[in-house]
Amino acid sequence: MYPIILFQISNFKFQISNFKFQISNFKFQISSFKFQISNFKF
């Protein structure tokens, strides 16, 4: 039973890191989109 708990903890940490990665990727897409808009204005 104990390895199952360890597996759930590692899986949970993986989901957290994956979620942080998606947030940073989303911020990158927003900044890229703003950059394209500012390019389009010129």
mmCIF file of N, CA and C in Angstrom, residues 4-35:
data_model
loop_
_atom_site.group_PDB
_atom_site.id
_atom_site.type_symbol
_atom_site.label_atom_id
_atom_site.label_comp_id
_atom_site.label_asym_id
_atom_site.label_seq_id
_atom_site.Cartn_x
_atom_site.Cartn_y
_atom_site.Cartn_z
ATOM 1 N N ILE A 4 1.889 2.667 -3.421
ATOM 2 C CA ILE A 4 0.783 3.343 -4.114
ATOM 3 C C ILE A 4 0.725 4.809 -3.684
ATOM 4 N N ILE A 5 0.941 5.052 -2.409
ATOM 5 C CA ILE A 5 0.945 6.435 -1.918
ATOM 6 C C ILE A 5 2.106 7.213 -2.544
ATOM 7 N N LEU A 6 3.250 6.588 -2.632
ATOM 8 C CA LEU A 6 4.395 7.256 -3.260
ATOM 9 C C LEU A 6 4.107 7.548 -4.726
ATOM 10 N N PHE A 7 3.471 6.608 -5.381
ATOM 11 C CA PHE A 7 3.134 6.822 -6.781
ATOM 12 C C PHE A 7 2.156 7.978 -6.928
ATOM 13 N N GLN A 8 1.161 8.050 -6.050
ATOM 14 C CA GLN A 8 0.198 9.149 -6.136
ATOM 15 C C GLN A 8 0.866 10.489 -5.865
ATOM 16 N N ILE A 9 1.807 10.511 -4.949
ATOM 17 C CA ILE A 9 2.514 11.766 -4.661
ATOM 18 C C ILE A 9 3.332 12.205 -5.868
ATOM 19 N N SER A 10 4.054 11.265 -6.476
ATOM 20 C CA SER A 10 4.864 11.628 -7.642
ATOM 21 C C SER A 10 3.983 12.021 -8.819
ATOM 22 N N ASN A 11 2.852 11.359 -8.944
ATOM 23 C CA ASN A 11 1.927 11.702 -10.016
ATOM 24 C C ASN A 11 1.362 13.101 -9.795
ATOM 25 N N PHE A 12 1.064 13.420 -8.547
ATOM 26 C CA PHE A 12 0.546 14.741 -8.220
ATOM 27 C C PHE A 12 1.592 15.821 -8.491
ATOM 28 N N LYS A 13 2.847 15.551 -8.150
ATOM 29 C CA LYS A 13 3.919 16.509 -8.443
ATOM 30 C C LYS A 13 4.075 16.690 -9.941
ATOM 31 N N PHE A 14 3.930 15.605 -10.677
ATOM 32 C CA PHE A 14 4.032 15.704 -12.124
ATOM 33 C C PHE A 14 2.909 16.567 -12.689
ATOM 34 N N GLN A 15 1.694 16.391 -12.181
ATOM 35 C CA GLN A 15 0.581 17.208 -12.661
ATOM 36 C C GLN A 15 0.786 18.674 -12.321
ATOM 37 N N ILE A 16 1.350 18.963 -11.180
ATOM 38 C CA ILE A 16 1.620 20.358 -10.812
ATOM 39 C C ILE A 16 2.642 20.970 -11.762
ATOM 40 N N SER A 17 3.715 20.233 -12.036
ATOM 41 C CA SER A 17 4.733 20.773 -12.940
ATOM 42 C C SER A 17 4.182 20.921 -14.353
ATOM 43 N N ASN A 18 3.327 20.006 -14.752
ATOM 44 C CA ASN A 18 2.711 20.100 -16.070
ATOM 45 C C ASN A 18 1.796 21.322 -16.137
ATOM 46 N N PHE A 19 1.075 21.572 -15.047
ATOM 47 C CA PHE A 19 0.193 22.734 -14.987
ATOM 48 C C PHE A 19 0.995 24.030 -15.040
ATOM 49 N N LYS A 20 2.128 24.079 -14.339
ATOM 50 C CA LYS A 20 2.989 25.263 -14.393
ATOM 51 C C LYS A 20 3.528 25.463 -15.801
ATOM 52 N N PHE A 21 3.855 24.356 -16.468
ATOM 53 C CA PHE A 21 4.341 24.460 -17.833
ATOM 54 C C PHE A 21 3.261 25.022 -18.751
ATOM 55 N N GLN A 22 2.033 24.570 -18.589
ATOM 56 C CA GLN A 22 0.948 25.091 -19.423
ATOM 57 C C GLN A 22 0.712 26.570 -19.160
ATOM 58 N N ILE A 23 0.836 27.001 -17.925
ATOM 59 C CA ILE A 23 0.671 28.422 -17.605
ATOM 60 C C ILE A 23 1.759 29.248 -18.282
ATOM 61 N N SER A 24 3.005 28.788 -18.192
ATOM 62 C CA SER A 24 4.092 29.543 -18.817
ATOM 63 C C SER A 24 3.957 29.537 -20.337
ATOM 64 N N ASN A 25 3.474 28.435 -20.883
ATOM 65 C CA ASN A 25 3.260 28.364 -22.323
ATOM 66 C C ASN A 25 2.153 29.332 -22.734
ATOM 67 N N PHE A 26 1.109 29.418 -21.915
ATOM 68 C CA PHE A 26 0.012 30.336 -22.191
ATOM 69 C C PHE A 26 0.485 31.781 -22.124
ATOM 70 N N LYS A 27 1.320 32.113 -21.144
ATOM 71 C CA LYS A 27 1.868 33.464 -21.047
ATOM 72 C C LYS A 27 2.735 33.775 -22.257
ATOM 73 N N PHE A 28 3.473 32.777 -22.719
ATOM 74 C CA PHE A 28 4.307 32.981 -23.895
ATOM 75 C C PHE A 28 3.448 33.254 -25.126
ATOM 76 N N GLN A 29 2.360 32.521 -25.279
ATOM 77 C CA GLN A 29 1.476 32.759 -26.422
ATOM 78 C C GLN A 29 0.849 34.141 -26.353
ATOM 79 N N ILE A 30 0.502 34.598 -25.174
ATOM 80 C CA ILE A 30 -0.065 35.941 -25.031
ATOM 81 C C ILE A 30 0.958 36.999 -25.421
ATOM 82 N N SER A 31 2.183 36.851 -24.947
ATOM 83 C CA SER A 31 3.204 37.838 -25.290
ATOM 84 C C SER A 31 3.533 37.801 -26.779
ATOM 85 N N SER A 32 3.508 36.611 -27.365
ATOM 86 C CA SER A 32 3.747 36.503 -28.803
ATOM 87 C C SER A 32 2.612 37.162 -29.575
ATOM 88 N N PHE A 33 1.397 36.981 -29.100
ATOM 89 C CA PHE A 33 0.245 37.595 -29.744
ATOM 90 C C PHE A 33 0.303 39.118 -29.638
ATOM 91 N N LYS A 34 0.698 39.637 -28.495
ATOM 92 C CA LYS A 34 0.853 41.081 -28.338
ATOM 93 C C LYS A 34 1.946 41.606 -29.254
ATOM 94 N N PHE A 35 3.001 40.826 -29.404
ATOM 95 C CA PHE A 35 4.081 41.239 -30.290
ATOM 96 C C PHE A 35 3.591 41.311 -31.733
#
